[in-house]
Structures are given as C-alpha cells and as structure tokens.
Amino acid sequence: MQVAKVRGTVVSTHKTPNLTGVKLLLLQFMDLEGQPLDKYEVAGDVVGAGVNEWVLVTRGGAARKDYGADKRPLDAMVVGIIDTITVDNRLLYSKKDDR
Amino acid sequence: MQVAKVRGTVVSTHKTPNLTGVKLLLLQFMDLEGQPLDKYEVAGDVVGAGVNEWVLVTRGGAARKDYGADKRPLDAMVVGIIDTITVDNRLLYSKKDDR
Amino acid sequence: MQVAKVRGTVVSTHKTPNLTGVKLLLLQFMDLEGQPLDKYEVAGDVVGAGVNEWVLVTRGGAARKDYGADKRPLDAMVVGIIDTITVDNRLLYSKKDDR
Amino acid sequence: MQVAKVRGTVVSTHKTPNLTGVKLLLLQFMDLEGQPLDKYEVAGDVVGAGVNEWVLVTRGGAARKDYGADKRPLDAMVVGIIDTITVDNRLLYSKKDDR
Amino acid sequence: MQVAKVRGTVVSTHKTPNLTGVKLLLLQFMDLEGQPLDKYEVAGDVVGAGVNEWVLVTRGGAARKDYGADKRPLDAMVVGIIDTITVDNRLLYSKKDDR
C-alpha cells in the first residue's frame, strides 16, 4: 500500500452503474520524507476519510476485497486513516499533530 | 483510477474475436494540475465518452467488471465521464466550463 | 492497452511446458506522437502480427483471456493489429500509409 | 519480488475491518547495489520482520496467498527475511554481517 | 514478459511456508539494446536457469500458473531460458555466442 493525502473529490454522474454510490477521493501520494509526490490516484473510500487526512491506499484486486466491492470496477481503495507513521523509531507523521 | 482526456480512437479490424464490438478510445493521462502527461492508455468504453471529455479510467482486473467484459482481454476501461474535480476546495476542472 | 510496434521474436526451447506452441514477439512501445519509447514487452500473439506492424498489447490477467490461454504464464498478449490511430481528428498512424 | 529494508511501522485505528490484526510495516526498496531507493511500500507481515531487517516483499494478488489473507485488501506482503543475497558469486548482503 | 539476466540468488530461511522449496533467482532486466537496466526482480524458477543466462520473466498472476504455484506468494517467475532474440532481422542475442 501507499501513503497518500486526501486532496479532494471527483464527481461523475454519467458513469457505469457499478460505481453508483461510491465516493471517489482524489489522493496525492506522499514520499518517505512525508513530502507530496506528483503521483495521484482516484480511489473509492470505505472509511469516510476527509480532505487533508493521510490514508492508506491499496491498489489492484485488493481494492475490491471489501463488502460488495468485488463487482465494482475499482482499482484503488482507501482502506485506513493513518494515525502514525514511525521511521527509524522517529515519528514521521502523527494525525494528532497534523491538526 | 486515473484522470484522462479522450484524445481519439484506435481502429483494429484484425483482432481477437473477444474484442469485437468494443470501442477503443485513446486516452491521455492528466496530472494533479490538470495538465496533460506523456502517458496514455487505449481503453474500452462503456459510457460513450467523446473526444476532449475528461474521464475516469480504471486498469487491471477492474477493467473487466462490467457486463460481459469478464471474457474480454481489456486491461483498461473508461468507467465515468467527469463532471467536476475539486482539489483543496478549489474547482480544478468542471465539464460545464470546459465547453 | 498500449500501442507497440513488432520489432522481432524471442526463441526459447528450454521453457515451461505451458508456453509450448506460443509465438513470442518482441514489441517496442510507441508514444502519443507515434515515436518509439525505450520500453518493450515480450508478448504472446494470437493475431499473427508481423515485424513492423503496429499492434495493441494488453497486459496482466487480460493477457490470459483468449482460447486456452488461462493456464499459460503470459502477462502480455498482442490482441489486435492496428489499422488507424486518430488523435484530435488527425490521423496519427495508418497501416495503409506505413507500407 | 523486490528486496526491501524494514524502516518502520504504520498505525491505523480507523480502518476497514478486513485489516484488523494485520501488522503494517513501512518498507524501503533497495537497488542492485544494496543502496536504498526512494520507493517504499506499506506491507502486511507474516514472518515477524523487525526494523532494519532486509526482507522479500511480494505485490499484487501474491500478497493474498497466505492463511486467511485472501479476503484482506493487501497489495503487498513481507514473505521472507533475507539471509543472503549473492550477485555474480559475490555476497551483496548477509544478515549475519549486518548486525 | 521482460528479458532478464540471472545475476545471483537470494536465500531466506525464515519465510512463509508457501515458499518452501522455491529457488529464488535475482534477475537484472535488459533493455532493447541488450544492455542491463537498473531494474531487477527476485523470481521463482521452474526451468533451472543458471547465473549469466538470459531468461524470460513473467510477472503478476502469470507467475502462479505453473504446477502447484497457484498457492505460492510469487509475483515473478522465470518461465524460459532464451536461445535467441532477433530485432529487425538482426540477432541481438544468442545463447550460443554468449558462452
């Protein structure tokens, strides 16, 4: 999985019926220093993440492992909101400090 | 999923029978600033997207989740026409303004 | 799918039995301007493509959707010979003109 | 699979139930000279790897082949702790010497 | 599939039981000129390839298509030892000449 920051949302009314009811988040990937990368992903969300939150995004078939998601054409899914990232016993990110 | 702009079409008459009847769109990927990238994908289309429209493209097994698509050798599929993309509460793209 | 040009062939006599009888083509990927990229793929071929022809190549599980291919360890397959590519209503490639 | 070094951990309390009980490691990929790359992966762990250990990480559907993991939305998994890497009959890495 | 050269081996004694008995080769990818790239893959081997041999490596689900491999957490597999690579009717590589 990759670490990403929720940057916004994507709205599509004319879409395949299999995507009905799926909230689509625009995620920007973060690097190992906690800095934003140029890479992004539009992902489904099952955890109710909000803008600026750091999340875990899973891709590929893993994005379709949650309830009812096996028929959805999703290749990326937010599966968790990150509380802390620890690197070399140092706190790289803490949701608490990020507010 | 990635955000892409429909740039054109690809025609192939001599192809595997499993691709018969599938419209193939040439998509150019867009970056987080709404600028075109060098990357592209040739994708099937289930939503009837037209040239210059911004679309959501899904890749991998997710491209074969729509009706009858599970036997098609597609690794990319247009699954929605984008209305709006919002980044940091700012409108990055709006289909209405794009005309 | 990606657009690629058939550049040659790869021969392997000592291989897994599941690859017996599969013709392996060496494909070079093309960019959005119709110029060759550094990227390549060795792919199976179900359409009988020849050297210099432009083809559509599918990757991942999609490469194993054709007849009997579900047991083959292929991650890339030529699924069509390209007749034309149209970008912004301009002909980027035409097989007829390419001869 | 790729060679990676365990750099830390990621904690997420608000996550999909399918990830409950999965330890998530932050892995940094290594290159062919044994130097760290900018690339990382957050992966599940079934072997009990610790910080600074070099591990093998598998990605995609392969990450869900272990006991009970087929329903987890994991796209990366640590599947082994590396003892030695030999390149051209030279020892590139040895866990014993790394302590 | 990609063309790679066998550079060495990776040994892991503390690993998931599903990898028991699998020989793990360190492969370096080759480019279209037959020169080594920075990219590598640690792959299972079903053909008995040796150091310095050029091989075909398949990735993703394709790596688990061989006998008993469907339960193994492998995302890359050596599926053939390359005899010859021909590009534009010129021999790019020949195993015979490589000795």
PDB file of N, CA and C in Angstrom, chain B residues 24-95:
ATOM      1  N   LEU B  24     -12.634   1.423 -28.897  1.00  0.00           N
ATOM      2  CA  LEU B  24     -11.347   1.649 -28.244  1.00  0.00           C
ATOM      3  C   LEU B  24     -10.980   3.116 -28.303  1.00  0.00           C
ATOM      4  N   LEU B  25     -10.850   3.734 -27.140  1.00  0.00           N
ATOM      5  CA  LEU B  25     -10.506   5.157 -27.058  1.00  0.00           C
ATOM      6  C   LEU B  25      -9.034   5.333 -26.701  1.00  0.00           C
ATOM      7  N   LEU B  26      -8.440   6.375 -27.291  1.00  0.00           N
ATOM      8  CA  LEU B  26      -7.075   6.746 -26.923  1.00  0.00           C
ATOM      9  C   LEU B  26      -7.180   7.844 -25.864  1.00  0.00           C
ATOM     10  N   LEU B  27      -6.652   7.540 -24.684  1.00  0.00           N
ATOM     11  CA  LEU B  27      -6.766   8.455 -23.546  1.00  0.00           C
ATOM     12  C   LEU B  27      -5.400   8.999 -23.175  1.00  0.00           C
ATOM     13  N   GLN B  28      -5.349  10.303 -22.883  1.00  0.00           N
ATOM     14  CA  GLN B  28      -4.105  10.881 -22.378  1.00  0.00           C
ATOM     15  C   GLN B  28      -4.300  11.210 -20.905  1.00  0.00           C
ATOM     16  N   PHE B  29      -3.349  10.762 -20.077  1.00  0.00           N
ATOM     17  CA  PHE B  29      -3.482  10.977 -18.634  1.00  0.00           C
ATOM     18  C   PHE B  29      -3.218  12.443 -18.293  1.00  0.00           C
ATOM     19  N   MET B  30      -3.878  12.916 -17.251  1.00  0.00           N
ATOM     20  CA  MET B  30      -3.724  14.287 -16.781  1.00  0.00           C
ATOM     21  C   MET B  30      -3.046  14.271 -15.415  1.00  0.00           C
ATOM     22  N   ASP B  31      -2.310  15.352 -15.085  1.00  0.00           N
ATOM     23  CA  ASP B  31      -1.663  15.400 -13.780  1.00  0.00           C
ATOM     24  C   ASP B  31      -2.534  16.144 -12.767  1.00  0.00           C
ATOM     25  N   LEU B  32      -1.987  16.359 -11.590  1.00  0.00           N
ATOM     26  CA  LEU B  32      -2.740  16.972 -10.490  1.00  0.00           C
ATOM     27  C   LEU B  32      -3.034  18.449 -10.716  1.00  0.00           C
ATOM     28  N   GLU B  33      -2.368  19.047 -11.717  1.00  0.00           N
ATOM     29  CA  GLU B  33      -2.644  20.447 -12.045  1.00  0.00           C
ATOM     30  C   GLU B  33      -3.608  20.546 -13.218  1.00  0.00           C
ATOM     31  N   GLY B  34      -4.047  19.378 -13.720  1.00  0.00           N
ATOM     32  CA  GLY B  34      -4.939  19.392 -14.875  1.00  0.00           C
ATOM     33  C   GLY B  34      -4.197  19.534 -16.201  1.00  0.00           C
ATOM     34  N   GLN B  35      -2.879  19.296 -16.174  1.00  0.00           N
ATOM     35  CA  GLN B  35      -2.080  19.357 -17.390  1.00  0.00           C
ATOM     36  C   GLN B  35      -1.862  17.950 -17.953  1.00  0.00           C
ATOM     37  N   PRO B  36      -1.763  17.831 -19.283  1.00  0.00           N
ATOM     38  CA  PRO B  36      -1.579  16.516 -19.898  1.00  0.00           C
ATOM     39  C   PRO B  36      -0.195  15.925 -19.617  1.00  0.00           C
ATOM     40  N   LEU B  37      -0.158  14.626 -19.380  1.00  0.00           N
ATOM     41  CA  LEU B  37       1.088  13.887 -19.192  1.00  0.00           C
ATOM     42  C   LEU B  37       1.468  13.183 -20.492  1.00  0.00           C
ATOM     43  N   ASP B  38       2.669  12.634 -20.534  1.00  0.00           N
ATOM     44  CA  ASP B  38       3.084  11.862 -21.707  1.00  0.00           C
ATOM     45  C   ASP B  38       2.428  10.484 -21.745  1.00  0.00           C
ATOM     46  N   LYS B  39       1.854  10.080 -20.654  1.00  0.00           N
ATOM     47  CA  LYS B  39       1.302   8.732 -20.568  1.00  0.00           C
ATOM     48  C   LYS B  39      -0.082   8.621 -21.212  1.00  0.00           C
ATOM     49  N   TYR B  40      -0.330   7.500 -21.825  1.00  0.00           N
ATOM     50  CA  TYR B  40      -1.642   7.286 -22.432  1.00  0.00           C
ATOM     51  C   TYR B  40      -2.082   5.847 -22.166  1.00  0.00           C
ATOM     52  N   GLU B  41      -3.317   5.592 -22.528  1.00  0.00           N
ATOM     53  CA  GLU B  41      -3.849   4.238 -22.451  1.00  0.00           C
ATOM     54  C   GLU B  41      -4.890   4.089 -23.550  1.00  0.00           C
ATOM     55  N   VAL B  42      -4.930   2.933 -24.173  1.00  0.00           N
ATOM     56  CA  VAL B  42      -6.019   2.604 -25.079  1.00  0.00           C
ATOM     57  C   VAL B  42      -7.010   1.779 -24.262  1.00  0.00           C
ATOM     58  N   ALA B  43      -8.232   2.292 -24.131  1.00  0.00           N
ATOM     59  CA  ALA B  43      -9.188   1.672 -23.212  1.00  0.00           C
ATOM     60  C   ALA B  43     -10.510   1.394 -23.899  1.00  0.00           C
ATOM     61  N   GLY B  44     -11.220   0.381 -23.392  1.00  0.00           N
ATOM     62  CA  GLY B  44     -12.594   0.173 -23.803  1.00  0.00           C
ATOM     63  C   GLY B  44     -13.466   1.261 -23.196  1.00  0.00           C
ATOM     64  N   ASP B  45     -14.667   1.400 -23.722  1.00  0.00           N
ATOM     65  CA  ASP B  45     -15.545   2.474 -23.253  1.00  0.00           C
ATOM     66  C   ASP B  45     -16.951   1.930 -23.039  1.00  0.00           C
ATOM     67  N   VAL B  46     -17.474   2.068 -21.829  1.00  0.00           N
ATOM     68  CA  VAL B  46     -18.854   1.643 -21.581  1.00  0.00           C
ATOM     69  C   VAL B  46     -19.780   2.823 -21.317  1.00  0.00           C
ATOM     70  N   VAL B  47     -19.249   4.037 -21.394  1.00  0.00           N
ATOM     71  CA  VAL B  47     -20.092   5.184 -21.043  1.00  0.00           C
ATOM     72  C   VAL B  47     -20.337   6.131 -22.222  1.00  0.00           C
ATOM     73  N   GLY B  48     -19.747   5.829 -23.368  1.00  0.00           N
ATOM     74  CA  GLY B  48     -19.999   6.670 -24.535  1.00  0.00           C
ATOM     75  C   GLY B  48     -19.300   8.018 -24.488  1.00  0.00           C
ATOM     76  N   ALA B  49     -18.054   8.031 -24.042  1.00  0.00           N
ATOM     77  CA  ALA B  49     -17.296   9.281 -23.937  1.00  0.00           C
ATOM     78  C   ALA B  49     -16.859   9.771 -25.313  1.00  0.00           C
ATOM     79  N   GLY B  50     -16.774  11.087 -25.464  1.00  0.00           N
ATOM     80  CA  GLY B  50     -16.371  11.666 -26.735  1.00  0.00           C
ATOM     81  C   GLY B  50     -15.050  12.401 -26.625  1.00  0.00           C
ATOM     82  N   VAL B  51     -14.486  12.752 -27.770  1.00  0.00           N
ATOM     83  CA  VAL B  51     -13.196  13.439 -27.809  1.00  0.00           C
ATOM     84  C   VAL B  51     -13.248  14.715 -26.964  1.00  0.00           C
ATOM     85  N   ASN B  52     -12.185  14.942 -26.193  1.00  0.00           N
ATOM     86  CA  ASN B  52     -11.994  16.093 -25.313  1.00  0.00           C
ATOM     87  C   ASN B  52     -12.679  15.968 -23.950  1.00  0.00           C
ATOM     88  N   GLU B  53     -13.518  14.974 -23.783  1.00  0.00           N
ATOM     89  CA  GLU B  53     -14.110  14.796 -22.456  1.00  0.00           C
ATOM     90  C   GLU B  53     -13.067  14.241 -21.489  1.00  0.00           C
ATOM     91  N   TRP B  54     -13.198  14.651 -20.234  1.00  0.00           N
ATOM     92  CA  TRP B  54     -12.341  14.106 -19.183  1.00  0.00           C
ATOM     93  C   TRP B  54     -13.051  12.907 -18.574  1.00  0.00           C
ATOM     94  N   VAL B  55     -12.300  11.831 -18.400  1.00  0.00           N
ATOM     95  CA  VAL B  55     -12.917  10.591 -17.943  1.00  0.00           C
ATOM     96  C   VAL B  55     -12.109   9.939 -16.827  1.00  0.00           C
ATOM     97  N   LEU B  56     -12.748   9.001 -16.146  1.00  0.00           N
ATOM     98  CA  LEU B  56     -12.066   8.143 -15.182  1.00  0.00           C
ATOM     99  C   LEU B  56     -11.725   6.840 -15.878  1.00  0.00           C
ATOM    100  N   VAL B  57     -10.468   6.424 -15.789  1.00  0.00           N
ATOM    101  CA  VAL B  57     -10.068   5.160 -16.386  1.00  0.00           C
ATOM    102  C   VAL B  57      -9.575   4.221 -15.293  1.00  0.00           C
ATOM    103  N   THR B  58     -10.093   3.011 -15.324  1.00  0.00           N
ATOM    104  CA  THR B  58      -9.679   2.002 -14.356  1.00  0.00           C
ATOM    105  C   THR B  58      -8.834   0.968 -15.089  1.00  0.00           C
ATOM    106  N   ARG B  59      -7.881   0.385 -14.387  1.00  0.00           N
ATOM    107  CA  ARG B  59      -6.960  -0.557 -15.038  1.00  0.00           C
ATOM    108  C   ARG B  59      -6.869  -1.882 -14.306  1.00  0.00           C
ATOM    109  N   GLY B  60      -6.344  -2.879 -14.990  1.00  0.00           N
ATOM    110  CA  GLY B  60      -6.202  -4.204 -14.395  1.00  0.00           C
ATOM    111  C   GLY B  60      -7.509  -4.970 -14.443  1.00  0.00           C
ATOM    112  N   GLY B  61      -7.692  -5.885 -13.495  1.00  0.00           N
ATOM    113  CA  GLY B  61      -8.904  -6.699 -13.454  1.00  0.00           C
ATOM    114  C   GLY B  61     -10.161  -5.853 -13.352  1.00  0.00           C
ATOM    115  N   ALA B  62     -10.054  -4.666 -12.788  1.00  0.00           N
ATOM    116  CA  ALA B  62     -11.204  -3.770 -12.646  1.00  0.00           C
ATOM    117  C   ALA B  62     -11.794  -3.399 -14.012  1.00  0.00           C
ATOM    118  N   ALA B  63     -10.994  -3.487 -15.057  1.00  0.00           N
ATOM    119  CA  ALA B  63     -11.464  -3.140 -16.398  1.00  0.00           C
ATOM    120  C   ALA B  63     -12.391  -4.197 -16.982  1.00  0.00           C
ATOM    121  N   ARG B  64     -12.507  -5.322 -16.266  1.00  0.00           N
ATOM    122  CA  ARG B  64     -13.331  -6.419 -16.786  1.00  0.00           C
ATOM    123  C   ARG B  64     -14.504  -6.730 -15.860  1.00  0.00           C
ATOM    124  N   LYS B  65     -14.943  -5.726 -15.115  1.00  0.00           N
ATOM    125  CA  LYS B  65     -16.024  -5.954 -14.157  1.00  0.00           C
ATOM    126  C   LYS B  65     -17.390  -5.618 -14.748  1.00  0.00           C
ATOM    127  N   ASP B  66     -17.442  -4.980 -15.918  1.00  0.00           N
ATOM    128  CA  ASP B  66     -18.744  -4.601 -16.459  1.00  0.00           C
ATOM    129  C   ASP B  66     -19.355  -5.714 -17.293  1.00  0.00           C
ATOM    130  N   TYR B  67     -20.606  -5.512 -17.626  1.00  0.00           N
ATOM    131  CA  TYR B  67     -21.410  -6.527 -18.310  1.00  0.00           C
ATOM    132  C   TYR B  67     -20.685  -7.221 -19.473  1.00  0.00           C
ATOM    133  N   GLY B  68     -20.494  -8.527 -19.300  1.00  0.00           N
ATOM    134  CA  GLY B  68     -19.898  -9.310 -20.376  1.00  0.00           C
ATOM    135  C   GLY B  68     -18.422  -9.053 -20.603  1.00  0.00           C
ATOM    136  N   ALA B  69     -17.853  -8.170 -19.796  1.00  0.00           N
ATOM    137  CA  ALA B  69     -16.460  -7.789 -20.046  1.00  0.00           C
ATOM    138  C   ALA B  69     -15.464  -8.774 -19.442  1.00  0.00           C
ATOM    139  N   ASP B  70     -15.944  -9.735 -18.661  1.00  0.00           N
ATOM    140  CA  ASP B  70     -15.011 -10.615 -17.966  1.00  0.00           C
ATOM    141  C   ASP B  70     -14.243 -11.517 -18.918  1.00  0.00           C
ATOM    142  N   LYS B  71     -14.723 -11.686 -20.141  1.00  0.00           N
ATOM    143  CA  LYS B  71     -14.002 -12.522 -21.099  1.00  0.00           C
ATOM    144  C   LYS B  71     -13.205 -11.692 -22.101  1.00  0.00           C
ATOM    145  N   ARG B  72     -13.302 -10.396 -22.012  1.00  0.00           N
ATOM    146  CA  ARG B  72     -12.588  -9.528 -22.949  1.00  0.00           C
ATOM    147  C   ARG B  72     -11.156  -9.275 -22.463  1.00  0.00           C
ATOM    148  N   PRO B  73     -10.204  -9.268 -23.370  1.00  0.00           N
ATOM    149  CA  PRO B  73      -8.800  -9.049 -22.957  1.00  0.00           C
ATOM    150  C   PRO B  73      -8.485  -7.576 -22.764  1.00  0.00           C
ATOM    151  N   LEU B  74      -9.285  -6.893 -21.964  1.00  0.00           N
ATOM    152  CA  LEU B  74      -9.097  -5.463 -21.727  1.00  0.00           C
ATOM    153  C   LEU B  74      -8.378  -5.239 -20.401  1.00  0.00           C
ATOM    154  N   ASP B  75      -7.378  -4.365 -20.422  1.00  0.00           N
ATOM    155  CA  ASP B  75      -6.693  -4.018 -19.178  1.00  0.00           C
ATOM    156  C   ASP B  75      -6.944  -2.563 -18.782  1.00  0.00           C
ATOM    157  N   ALA B  76      -7.851  -1.902 -19.487  1.00  0.00           N
ATOM    158  CA  ALA B  76      -8.199  -0.508 -19.158  1.00  0.00           C
ATOM    159  C   ALA B  76      -9.606  -0.232 -19.670  1.00  0.00           C
ATOM    160  N   MET B  77     -10.379   0.506 -18.889  1.00  0.00           N
ATOM    161  CA  MET B  77     -11.771   0.774 -19.241  1.00  0.00           C
ATOM    162  C   MET B  77     -12.169   2.169 -18.746  1.00  0.00           C
ATOM    163  N   VAL B  78     -12.874   2.906 -19.614  1.00  0.00           N
ATOM    164  CA  VAL B  78     -13.456   4.173 -19.189  1.00  0.00           C
ATOM    165  C   VAL B  78     -14.726   3.854 -18.416  1.00  0.00           C
ATOM    166  N   VAL B  79     -14.793   4.293 -17.148  1.00  0.00           N
ATOM    167  CA  VAL B  79     -15.947   3.942 -16.316  1.00  0.00           C
ATOM    168  C   VAL B  79     -16.812   5.137 -15.936  1.00  0.00           C
ATOM    169  N   GLY B  80     -16.381   6.339 -16.275  1.00  0.00           N
ATOM    170  CA  GLY B  80     -17.202   7.501 -15.958  1.00  0.00           C
ATOM    171  C   GLY B  80     -16.714   8.750 -16.673  1.00  0.00           C
ATOM    172  N   ILE B  81     -17.655   9.619 -17.024  1.00  0.00           N
ATOM    173  CA  ILE B  81     -17.299  10.936 -17.562  1.00  0.00           C
ATOM    174  C   ILE B  81     -17.286  11.900 -16.386  1.00  0.00           C
ATOM    175  N   ILE B  82     -16.200  12.648 -16.257  1.00  0.00           N
ATOM    176  CA  ILE B  82     -16.026  13.501 -15.079  1.00  0.00           C
ATOM    177  C   ILE B  82     -16.811  14.808 -15.221  1.00  0.00           C
ATOM    178  N   ASP B  83     -17.586  15.141 -14.171  1.00  0.00           N
ATOM    179  CA  ASP B  83     -18.260  16.441 -14.113  1.00  0.00           C
ATOM    180  C   ASP B  83     -17.352  17.487 -13.475  1.00  0.00           C
ATOM    181  N   THR B  84     -16.867  17.158 -12.298  1.00  0.00           N
ATOM    182  CA  THR B  84     -16.009  18.111 -11.592  1.00  0.00           C
ATOM    183  C   THR B  84     -14.901  17.389 -10.835  1.00  0.00           C
ATOM    184  N   ILE B  85     -13.757  18.075 -10.730  1.00  0.00           N
ATOM    185  CA  ILE B  85     -12.667  17.653  -9.845  1.00  0.00           C
ATOM    186  C   ILE B  85     -12.399  18.811  -8.899  1.00  0.00           C
ATOM    187  N   THR B  86     -12.454  18.524  -7.598  1.00  0.00           N
ATOM    188  CA  THR B  86     -12.225  19.559  -6.602  1.00  0.00           C
ATOM    189  C   THR B  86     -10.962  19.227  -5.827  1.00  0.00           C
ATOM    190  N   VAL B  87     -10.018  20.175  -5.774  1.00  0.00           N
ATOM    191  CA  VAL B  87      -8.777  19.990  -5.027  1.00  0.00           C
ATOM    192  C   VAL B  87      -8.662  21.115  -4.004  1.00  0.00           C
ATOM    193  N   ASP B  88      -8.504  20.767  -2.739  1.00  0.00           N
ATOM    194  CA  ASP B  88      -8.398  21.774  -1.672  1.00  0.00           C
ATOM    195  C   ASP B  88      -9.541  22.780  -1.759  1.00  0.00           C
ATOM    196  N   ASN B  89     -10.743  22.259  -1.957  1.00  0.00           N
ATOM    197  CA  ASN B  89     -11.953  23.087  -2.036  1.00  0.00           C
ATOM    198  C   ASN B  89     -11.949  24.090  -3.194  1.00  0.00           C
ATOM    199  N   ARG B  90     -11.038  23.887  -4.153  1.00  0.00           N
ATOM    200  CA  ARG B  90     -10.981  24.711  -5.351  1.00  0.00           C
ATOM    201  C   ARG B  90     -11.346  23.812  -6.535  1.00  0.00           C
ATOM    202  N   LEU B  91     -12.098  24.375  -7.496  1.00  0.00           N
ATOM    203  CA  LEU B  91     -12.518  23.593  -8.644  1.00  0.00           C
ATOM    204  C   LEU B  91     -11.361  23.489  -9.644  1.00  0.00           C
ATOM    205  N   LEU B  92     -10.783  22.295  -9.776  1.00  0.00           N
ATOM    206  CA  LEU B  92      -9.687  22.102 -10.736  1.00  0.00           C
ATOM    207  C   LEU B  92     -10.236  21.937 -12.147  1.00  0.00           C
ATOM    208  N   TYR B  93     -11.359  21.277 -12.253  1.00  0.00           N
ATOM    209  CA  TYR B  93     -11.951  21.018 -13.565  1.00  0.00           C
ATOM    210  C   TYR B  93     -13.462  20.986 -13.438  1.00  0.00           C
ATOM    211  N   SER B  94     -14.128  21.571 -14.415  1.00  0.00           N
ATOM    212  CA  SER B  94     -15.576  21.476 -14.490  1.00  0.00           C
ATOM    213  C   SER B  94     -15.951  21.263 -15.944  1.00  0.00           C
ATOM    214  N   LYS B  95     -16.678  20.191 -16.208  1.00  0.00           N
ATOM    215  CA  LYS B  95     -17.074  19.868 -17.578  1.00  0.00           C
ATOM    216  C   LYS B  95     -17.862  21.025 -18.196  1.00  0.00           C
TER     217      LYS B  95
END
